[in-house]
Amino acid sequence: MNKLLFLVLASATSMTFAATPKTDTVAYKAATDRAEASYKTAKSACNTQSGNAKDICEEQAKLDQKQAELDATTKFKSDKNSLEKARIAVADARYELDEEKCDAMTGANKDSCKSTAKMQQTAAINDAKAGKQSADIAQTGINCNNMTGTDKASCEARSKTELAKDAVADSVITTKIKTELMAEPSLKSLDVKVETNNGKVSLSGFVPSQAEADKAATVARSVKGVHDVQNSLRVK
C-alpha cells in the first residue's frame, strides 16, 4: 500500500487532526491566557458554595479551561502531539468532574457511576492516542496495526526512526533560520521565536516595523526544507 493511500485512510479515520499543521504562537498564548483568567474567575465564584457542590463547581471550571485550551490548540497549534495532549487533558478533567458528581451518590449507584466515568475517560484517551497514531501513519506511510510479534516490534521501531528523522530535520531548519536572521544586520538584534513542524515554520515575537517582519519571513522562506511560513510577528 503506497503512502498516498495511507494519507487518504488516515484522513478518513482522524479528521480532528489537521492535514496541514498550523501554528500561531502569539494567538495561542493569548487564547490560553484568556482560558486561565476565566478559570480563576469561575473558581473564585465557587467559593459561595460548600462541600460537594463546591467541588463540582471547581471541577467544572477546570473542565471548561481544558476545553478552551483544546479549542485554542486546534485553531492555532494543531500539530498531532499537542492535540493528543490537549484531548487527554480534557478527558482527565471530565473524569474528575464526573467523579465529584458520583460522590453525591451512595451504594451501588455510586459504584456504577464511578465505573462508567472511568470507562468514558479510558475511551476518550484511547481515541486521542488513536488519532495521533493515524497522523503518524499519514506522515511516515508505515502501518504496524495488523502485525504481531517481532514483525510489529520491527515495524514500530522503523516508524519511530522515520518520525525522529522528521524531528531532526525540523530542528535543523529552525537552527538554520535563526543563524540566517542573526546574519542579517537589520534583524540580528530582534527577538524572533522560530518554530518548525514538518517543514512549516512559525515566526512570533515583536519587531520595530512591518519591514523587519516581512524581511524575517523572506529570510525564513529562503532556507532549504521550508515549505511554508506562518508570520505572526507583531509591530510594537
PDB file of C-alpha atoms in Angstrom:
ATOM      1  CA  MET A   1       0.000   0.000   0.000  1.00  0.00           C
ATOM      2  CA  ASN A   2       1.530   3.340  -1.011  1.00  0.00           C
ATOM      3  CA  LYS A   3       1.873   6.475   1.071  1.00  0.00           C
ATOM      4  CA  LEU A   4      -0.913   8.309  -0.794  1.00  0.00           C
ATOM      5  CA  LEU A   5      -3.417   5.637   0.201  1.00  0.00           C
ATOM      6  CA  PHE A   6      -2.272   5.869   3.819  1.00  0.00           C
ATOM      7  CA  LEU A   7      -2.919   9.601   3.684  1.00  0.00           C
ATOM      8  CA  VAL A   8      -6.455   9.017   2.469  1.00  0.00           C
ATOM      9  CA  LEU A   9      -7.165   6.408   5.147  1.00  0.00           C
ATOM     10  CA  ALA A  10      -5.708   8.468   7.946  1.00  0.00           C
ATOM     11  CA  SER A  11      -7.712  11.499   6.872  1.00  0.00           C
ATOM     12  CA  ALA A  12     -10.902   9.467   6.948  1.00  0.00           C
ATOM     13  CA  THR A  13     -10.255   7.990  10.416  1.00  0.00           C
ATOM     14  CA  SER A  14      -8.953  11.081  12.161  1.00  0.00           C
ATOM     15  CA  MET A  15     -10.434  14.298  10.883  1.00  0.00           C
ATOM     16  CA  THR A  16      -9.663  16.042  14.177  1.00  0.00           C
ATOM     17  CA  PHE A  17      -6.013  16.203  13.181  1.00  0.00           C
ATOM     18  CA  ALA A  18      -5.432  18.901  10.577  1.00  0.00           C
ATOM     19  CA  ALA A  19      -3.751  17.765   7.369  1.00  0.00           C
ATOM     20  CA  THR A  20      -1.587  20.854   7.428  1.00  0.00           C
ATOM     21  CA  PRO A  21      -0.433  21.786  10.939  1.00  0.00           C
ATOM     22  CA  LYS A  22      -0.708  25.470  11.612  1.00  0.00           C
ATOM     23  CA  THR A  23       0.998  27.410  14.362  1.00  0.00           C
ATOM     24  CA  ASP A  24       0.301  30.900  15.615  1.00  0.00           C
ATOM     25  CA  THR A  25       2.171  31.062  18.903  1.00  0.00           C
ATOM     26  CA  VAL A  26       1.058  34.578  19.804  1.00  0.00           C
ATOM     27  CA  ALA A  27      -2.641  33.864  19.220  1.00  0.00           C
ATOM     28  CA  TYR A  28      -2.346  30.514  21.027  1.00  0.00           C
ATOM     29  CA  LYS A  29      -0.844  32.133  24.119  1.00  0.00           C
ATOM     30  CA  ALA A  30      -3.489  34.856  24.114  1.00  0.00           C
ATOM     31  CA  ALA A  31      -6.243  32.229  23.937  1.00  0.00           C
ATOM     32  CA  THR A  32      -4.769  30.093  26.728  1.00  0.00           C
ATOM     33  CA  ASP A  33      -4.219  33.191  28.872  1.00  0.00           C
ATOM     34  CA  ARG A  34      -7.920  34.002  28.471  1.00  0.00           C
ATOM     35  CA  ALA A  35      -8.778  30.423  29.412  1.00  0.00           C
ATOM     36  CA  GLU A  36      -6.652  30.708  32.553  1.00  0.00           C
ATOM     37  CA  ALA A  37      -8.233  34.025  33.530  1.00  0.00           C
ATOM     38  CA  SER A  38     -11.738  32.622  33.003  1.00  0.00           C
ATOM     39  CA  TYR A  39     -10.864  29.598  35.117  1.00  0.00           C
ATOM     40  CA  LYS A  40      -9.664  31.746  38.011  1.00  0.00           C
ATOM     41  CA  THR A  41     -12.820  33.842  37.869  1.00  0.00           C
ATOM     42  CA  ALA A  42     -15.088  30.797  37.730  1.00  0.00           C
ATOM     43  CA  LYS A  43     -13.210  29.026  40.533  1.00  0.00           C
ATOM     44  CA  SER A  44     -13.417  32.103  42.709  1.00  0.00           C
ATOM     45  CA  ALA A  45     -17.185  32.196  42.193  1.00  0.00           C
ATOM     46  CA  CYS A  46     -17.350  28.638  43.566  1.00  0.00           C
ATOM     47  CA  ASN A  47     -16.412  29.990  47.000  1.00  0.00           C
ATOM     48  CA  THR A  48     -20.048  30.902  47.567  1.00  0.00           C
ATOM     49  CA  GLN A  49     -20.793  27.160  47.730  1.00  0.00           C
ATOM     50  CA  SER A  50     -19.560  24.440  50.068  1.00  0.00           C
ATOM     51  CA  GLY A  51     -18.985  20.702  50.277  1.00  0.00           C
ATOM     52  CA  ASN A  52     -19.566  18.553  47.220  1.00  0.00           C
ATOM     53  CA  ALA A  53     -21.342  21.360  45.376  1.00  0.00           C
ATOM     54  CA  LYS A  54     -18.191  23.488  45.624  1.00  0.00           C
ATOM     55  CA  ASP A  55     -16.027  20.600  44.443  1.00  0.00           C
ATOM     56  CA  ILE A  56     -18.264  20.068  41.412  1.00  0.00           C
ATOM     57  CA  CYS A  57     -18.206  23.783  40.643  1.00  0.00           C
ATOM     58  CA  GLU A  58     -14.397  23.881  40.725  1.00  0.00           C
ATOM     59  CA  GLU A  59     -14.010  20.773  38.563  1.00  0.00           C
ATOM     60  CA  GLN A  60     -16.472  22.233  36.045  1.00  0.00           C
ATOM     61  CA  ALA A  61     -14.334  25.366  35.887  1.00  0.00           C
ATOM     62  CA  LYS A  62     -11.246  23.225  35.256  1.00  0.00           C
ATOM     63  CA  LEU A  63     -13.002  21.258  32.518  1.00  0.00           C
ATOM     64  CA  ASP A  64     -14.096  24.488  30.831  1.00  0.00           C
ATOM     65  CA  GLN A  65     -10.488  25.689  30.905  1.00  0.00           C
ATOM     66  CA  LYS A  66      -9.128  22.483  29.371  1.00  0.00           C
ATOM     67  CA  GLN A  67     -11.822  22.551  26.681  1.00  0.00           C
ATOM     68  CA  ALA A  68     -10.896  26.145  25.838  1.00  0.00           C
ATOM     69  CA  GLU A  69      -7.241  25.135  25.665  1.00  0.00           C
ATOM     70  CA  LEU A  70      -8.140  22.278  23.308  1.00  0.00           C
ATOM     71  CA  ASP A  71     -10.051  24.731  21.114  1.00  0.00           C
ATOM     72  CA  ALA A  72      -7.002  27.020  21.064  1.00  0.00           C
ATOM     73  CA  THR A  73      -4.727  24.109  20.203  1.00  0.00           C
ATOM     74  CA  THR A  74      -6.988  23.001  17.365  1.00  0.00           C
ATOM     75  CA  LYS A  75      -7.148  26.514  15.942  1.00  0.00           C
ATOM     76  CA  PHE A  76      -3.637  27.828  16.471  1.00  0.00           C
ATOM     77  CA  LYS A  77      -1.292  24.908  17.212  1.00  0.00           C
ATOM     78  CA  SER A  78      -2.717  21.839  15.538  1.00  0.00           C
ATOM     79  CA  ASP A  79       0.297  19.528  15.483  1.00  0.00           C
ATOM     80  CA  LYS A  80      -0.568  15.956  16.418  1.00  0.00           C
ATOM     81  CA  ASN A  81       1.400  15.828  19.686  1.00  0.00           C
ATOM     82  CA  SER A  82      -0.197  18.998  21.035  1.00  0.00           C
ATOM     83  CA  LEU A  83      -3.657  17.828  20.009  1.00  0.00           C
ATOM     84  CA  GLU A  84      -3.212  14.452  21.685  1.00  0.00           C
ATOM     85  CA  LYS A  85      -2.020  16.095  24.899  1.00  0.00           C
ATOM     86  CA  ALA A  86      -4.882  18.629  24.918  1.00  0.00           C
ATOM     87  CA  ARG A  87      -7.518  15.975  24.241  1.00  0.00           C
ATOM     88  CA  ILE A  88      -6.198  13.772  27.056  1.00  0.00           C
ATOM     89  CA  ALA A  89      -6.249  16.784  29.402  1.00  0.00           C
ATOM     90  CA  VAL A  90      -9.951  17.271  28.591  1.00  0.00           C
ATOM     91  CA  ALA A  91     -10.633  13.561  29.202  1.00  0.00           C
ATOM     92  CA  ASP A  92      -8.902  13.726  32.594  1.00  0.00           C
ATOM     93  CA  ALA A  93     -10.723  16.917  33.611  1.00  0.00           C
ATOM     94  CA  ARG A  94     -14.081  15.452  32.608  1.00  0.00           C
ATOM     95  CA  TYR A  95     -13.335  12.343  34.646  1.00  0.00           C
ATOM     96  CA  GLU A  96     -12.511  14.429  37.724  1.00  0.00           C
ATOM     97  CA  LEU A  97     -15.816  16.287  37.331  1.00  0.00           C
ATOM     98  CA  ASP A  98     -17.755  13.044  36.884  1.00  0.00           C
ATOM     99  CA  GLU A  99     -16.110  11.580  39.991  1.00  0.00           C
ATOM    100  CA  GLU A 100     -17.196  14.544  42.075  1.00  0.00           C
ATOM    101  CA  LYS A 101     -20.756  14.116  40.802  1.00  0.00           C
ATOM    102  CA  CYS A 102     -20.599  10.432  41.730  1.00  0.00           C
ATOM    103  CA  ASP A 103     -19.575  11.338  45.273  1.00  0.00           C
ATOM    104  CA  ALA A 104     -23.038  12.766  45.828  1.00  0.00           C
ATOM    105  CA  MET A 105     -24.453   9.251  45.346  1.00  0.00           C
ATOM    106  CA  THR A 106     -24.393   6.222  47.624  1.00  0.00           C
ATOM    107  CA  GLY A 107     -24.115   2.454  47.415  1.00  0.00           C
ATOM    108  CA  ALA A 108     -24.410   0.650  44.105  1.00  0.00           C
ATOM    109  CA  ASN A 109     -25.380   3.818  42.248  1.00  0.00           C
ATOM    110  CA  LYS A 110     -22.122   5.476  43.310  1.00  0.00           C
ATOM    111  CA  ASP A 111     -20.056   2.450  42.294  1.00  0.00           C
ATOM    112  CA  SER A 112     -21.782   2.244  38.919  1.00  0.00           C
ATOM    113  CA  CYS A 113     -21.345   5.972  38.360  1.00  0.00           C
ATOM    114  CA  LYS A 114     -17.594   5.828  39.026  1.00  0.00           C
ATOM    115  CA  SER A 115     -17.174   2.748  36.853  1.00  0.00           C
ATOM    116  CA  THR A 116     -18.911   4.489  33.949  1.00  0.00           C
ATOM    117  CA  ALA A 117     -16.808   7.629  34.436  1.00  0.00           C
ATOM    118  CA  LYS A 118     -13.618   5.582  34.302  1.00  0.00           C
ATOM    119  CA  MET A 119     -14.684   3.763  31.154  1.00  0.00           C
ATOM    120  CA  GLN A 120     -15.530   7.045  29.452  1.00  0.00           C
ATOM    121  CA  GLN A 121     -12.149   8.509  30.421  1.00  0.00           C
ATOM    122  CA  THR A 122     -10.312   5.457  29.077  1.00  0.00           C
ATOM    123  CA  ALA A 123     -12.276   5.566  25.812  1.00  0.00           C
ATOM    124  CA  ALA A 124     -11.536   9.278  25.318  1.00  0.00           C
ATOM    125  CA  ILE A 125      -7.822   8.771  25.979  1.00  0.00           C
ATOM    126  CA  ASN A 126      -7.723   5.842  23.562  1.00  0.00           C
ATOM    127  CA  ASP A 127      -9.434   7.993  20.922  1.00  0.00           C
ATOM    128  CA  ALA A 128      -6.809  10.702  21.379  1.00  0.00           C
ATOM    129  CA  LYS A 129      -3.982   8.199  21.017  1.00  0.00           C
ATOM    130  CA  ALA A 130      -5.629   6.565  18.002  1.00  0.00           C
ATOM    131  CA  GLY A 131      -5.885   9.958  16.311  1.00  0.00           C
ATOM    132  CA  LYS A 132      -2.159  10.558  16.788  1.00  0.00           C
ATOM    133  CA  GLN A 133      -1.415   7.069  15.524  1.00  0.00           C
ATOM    134  CA  SER A 134      -3.378   7.752  12.323  1.00  0.00           C
ATOM    135  CA  ALA A 135      -1.486  11.020  11.896  1.00  0.00           C
ATOM    136  CA  ASP A 136       1.839   9.174  12.341  1.00  0.00           C
ATOM    137  CA  ILE A 137       0.820   6.668   9.657  1.00  0.00           C
ATOM    138  CA  ALA A 138      -0.084   9.525   7.316  1.00  0.00           C
ATOM    139  CA  GLN A 139       3.313  11.124   7.931  1.00  0.00           C
ATOM    140  CA  THR A 140       5.505   8.038   7.557  1.00  0.00           C
ATOM    141  CA  GLY A 141       3.436   5.695   5.378  1.00  0.00           C
ATOM    142  CA  ILE A 142       4.171   2.902   7.882  1.00  0.00           C
ATOM    143  CA  ASN A 143       1.219   0.994   9.374  1.00  0.00           C
ATOM    144  CA  CYS A 144       2.019  -1.625  12.022  1.00  0.00           C
ATOM    145  CA  ASN A 145      -1.557  -2.195  13.229  1.00  0.00           C
ATOM    146  CA  ASN A 146      -2.097  -5.582  11.565  1.00  0.00           C
ATOM    147  CA  MET A 147       1.296  -7.013  12.536  1.00  0.00           C
ATOM    148  CA  THR A 148       2.247  -9.108  15.561  1.00  0.00           C
ATOM    149  CA  GLY A 149       5.328 -10.259  17.432  1.00  0.00           C
ATOM    150  CA  THR A 150       8.763  -9.385  16.135  1.00  0.00           C
ATOM    151  CA  ASP A 151       7.363  -8.070  12.850  1.00  0.00           C
ATOM    152  CA  LYS A 152       5.305  -5.464  14.732  1.00  0.00           C
ATOM    153  CA  ALA A 153       8.212  -4.541  17.004  1.00  0.00           C
ATOM    154  CA  SER A 154      10.479  -4.063  13.986  1.00  0.00           C
ATOM    155  CA  CYS A 155       7.808  -2.031  12.180  1.00  0.00           C
ATOM    156  CA  GLU A 156       7.223   0.237  15.189  1.00  0.00           C
ATOM    157  CA  ALA A 157      10.976   0.812  15.534  1.00  0.00           C
ATOM    158  CA  ARG A 158      11.121   1.786  11.851  1.00  0.00           C
ATOM    159  CA  SER A 159       8.199   4.183  12.307  1.00  0.00           C
ATOM    160  CA  LYS A 160       9.873   5.831  15.297  1.00  0.00           C
ATOM    161  CA  THR A 161      13.051   6.233  13.271  1.00  0.00           C
ATOM    162  CA  GLU A 162      11.180   7.969  10.448  1.00  0.00           C
ATOM    163  CA  LEU A 163       9.388  10.277  12.885  1.00  0.00           C
ATOM    164  CA  ALA A 164      12.713  11.087  14.563  1.00  0.00           C
ATOM    165  CA  LYS A 165      14.227  11.957  11.171  1.00  0.00           C
ATOM    166  CA  ASP A 166      11.446  14.483  10.611  1.00  0.00           C
ATOM    167  CA  ALA A 167      12.022  15.962  14.076  1.00  0.00           C
ATOM    168  CA  VAL A 168      15.743  16.290  13.448  1.00  0.00           C
ATOM    169  CA  ALA A 169      15.082  17.890  10.084  1.00  0.00           C
ATOM    170  CA  ASP A 170      12.780  20.435  11.726  1.00  0.00           C
ATOM    171  CA  SER A 171      15.392  21.278  14.364  1.00  0.00           C
ATOM    172  CA  VAL A 172      17.988  21.771  11.636  1.00  0.00           C
ATOM    173  CA  ILE A 173      15.660  24.130   9.772  1.00  0.00           C
ATOM    174  CA  THR A 174      14.981  26.116  12.951  1.00  0.00           C
ATOM    175  CA  THR A 175      18.696  26.458  13.689  1.00  0.00           C
ATOM    176  CA  LYS A 176      19.452  27.489  10.114  1.00  0.00           C
ATOM    177  CA  ILE A 177      16.746  30.174  10.144  1.00  0.00           C
ATOM    178  CA  LYS A 178      17.998  31.589  13.440  1.00  0.00           C
ATOM    179  CA  THR A 179      21.525  31.693  12.014  1.00  0.00           C
ATOM    180  CA  GLU A 180      20.352  33.477   8.874  1.00  0.00           C
ATOM    181  CA  LEU A 181      18.363  36.004  10.920  1.00  0.00           C
ATOM    182  CA  MET A 182      21.423  36.776  13.017  1.00  0.00           C
ATOM    183  CA  ALA A 183      23.466  37.272   9.834  1.00  0.00           C
ATOM    184  CA  GLU A 184      21.108  39.999   8.668  1.00  0.00           C
ATOM    185  CA  PRO A 185      22.333  43.368  10.030  1.00  0.00           C
ATOM    186  CA  SER A 186      18.806  44.747  10.290  1.00  0.00           C
ATOM    187  CA  LEU A 187      17.467  41.650  12.073  1.00  0.00           C
ATOM    188  CA  LYS A 188      20.220  40.276  14.320  1.00  0.00           C
ATOM    189  CA  SER A 189      19.109  42.261  17.364  1.00  0.00           C
ATOM    190  CA  LEU A 190      15.461  41.215  17.063  1.00  0.00           C
ATOM    191  CA  ASP A 191      13.865  38.778  19.475  1.00  0.00           C
ATOM    192  CA  VAL A 192      12.197  36.411  16.996  1.00  0.00           C
ATOM    193  CA  LYS A 193      10.936  32.997  18.073  1.00  0.00           C
ATOM    194  CA  VAL A 194      11.202  30.303  15.400  1.00  0.00           C
ATOM    195  CA  GLU A 195       9.280  27.005  15.448  1.00  0.00           C
ATOM    196  CA  THR A 196       9.261  24.338  12.728  1.00  0.00           C
ATOM    197  CA  ASN A 197       6.804  21.482  12.252  1.00  0.00           C
ATOM    198  CA  ASN A 198       7.150  19.205   9.232  1.00  0.00           C
ATOM    199  CA  GLY A 199       8.886  21.971   7.303  1.00  0.00           C
ATOM    200  CA  LYS A 200       6.261  24.555   8.198  1.00  0.00           C
ATOM    201  CA  VAL A 201       7.796  27.493  10.042  1.00  0.00           C
ATOM    202  CA  SER A 202       6.156  29.828  12.551  1.00  0.00           C
ATOM    203  CA  LEU A 203       7.681  33.196  13.426  1.00  0.00           C
ATOM    204  CA  SER A 204       6.469  35.016  16.525  1.00  0.00           C
ATOM    205  CA  GLY A 205       7.526  37.915  18.706  1.00  0.00           C
ATOM    206  CA  PHE A 206       7.684  41.675  18.283  1.00  0.00           C
ATOM    207  CA  VAL A 207       9.586  43.802  15.773  1.00  0.00           C
ATOM    208  CA  PRO A 208      10.033  47.586  15.359  1.00  0.00           C
ATOM    209  CA  SER A 209       8.393  47.757  11.939  1.00  0.00           C
ATOM    210  CA  GLN A 210       6.469  45.829   9.317  1.00  0.00           C
ATOM    211  CA  ALA A 211       9.544  45.972   7.095  1.00  0.00           C
ATOM    212  CA  GLU A 212      11.503  43.879   9.606  1.00  0.00           C
ATOM    213  CA  ALA A 213       8.615  41.434   9.912  1.00  0.00           C
ATOM    214  CA  ASP A 214       8.468  40.984   6.154  1.00  0.00           C
ATOM    215  CA  LYS A 215      12.252  40.633   5.944  1.00  0.00           C
ATOM    216  CA  ALA A 216      12.304  37.939   8.619  1.00  0.00           C
ATOM    217  CA  ALA A 217       9.662  35.963   6.720  1.00  0.00           C
ATOM    218  CA  THR A 218      11.650  36.306   3.492  1.00  0.00           C
ATOM    219  CA  VAL A 219      14.773  35.000   5.227  1.00  0.00           C
ATOM    220  CA  ALA A 220      12.841  32.029   6.631  1.00  0.00           C
ATOM    221  CA  ARG A 221      11.376  31.138   3.232  1.00  0.00           C
ATOM    222  CA  SER A 222      14.863  31.108   1.690  1.00  0.00           C
ATOM    223  CA  VAL A 223      16.060  28.270   3.936  1.00  0.00           C
ATOM    224  CA  LYS A 224      16.172  24.849   2.309  1.00  0.00           C
ATOM    225  CA  GLY A 225      13.437  22.490   3.534  1.00  0.00           C
ATOM    226  CA  VAL A 226      10.931  25.206   4.409  1.00  0.00           C
ATOM    227  CA  HIS A 227       7.526  24.529   2.848  1.00  0.00           C
ATOM    228  CA  ASP A 228       5.514  27.337   4.383  1.00  0.00           C
ATOM    229  CA  VAL A 229       5.958  30.295   6.759  1.00  0.00           C
ATOM    230  CA  GLN A 230       3.338  31.479   9.252  1.00  0.00           C
ATOM    231  CA  ASN A 231       4.401  35.035  10.060  1.00  0.00           C
ATOM    232  CA  SER A 232       2.908  36.023  13.428  1.00  0.00           C
ATOM    233  CA  LEU A 233       5.426  38.788  14.137  1.00  0.00           C
ATOM    234  CA  ARG A 234       3.796  41.915  15.536  1.00  0.00           C
ATOM    235  CA  VAL A 235       4.917  45.507  15.276  1.00  0.00           C
ATOM    236  CA  LYS A 236       5.389  47.049  18.716  1.00  0.00           C
TER     237      LYS A 236
END
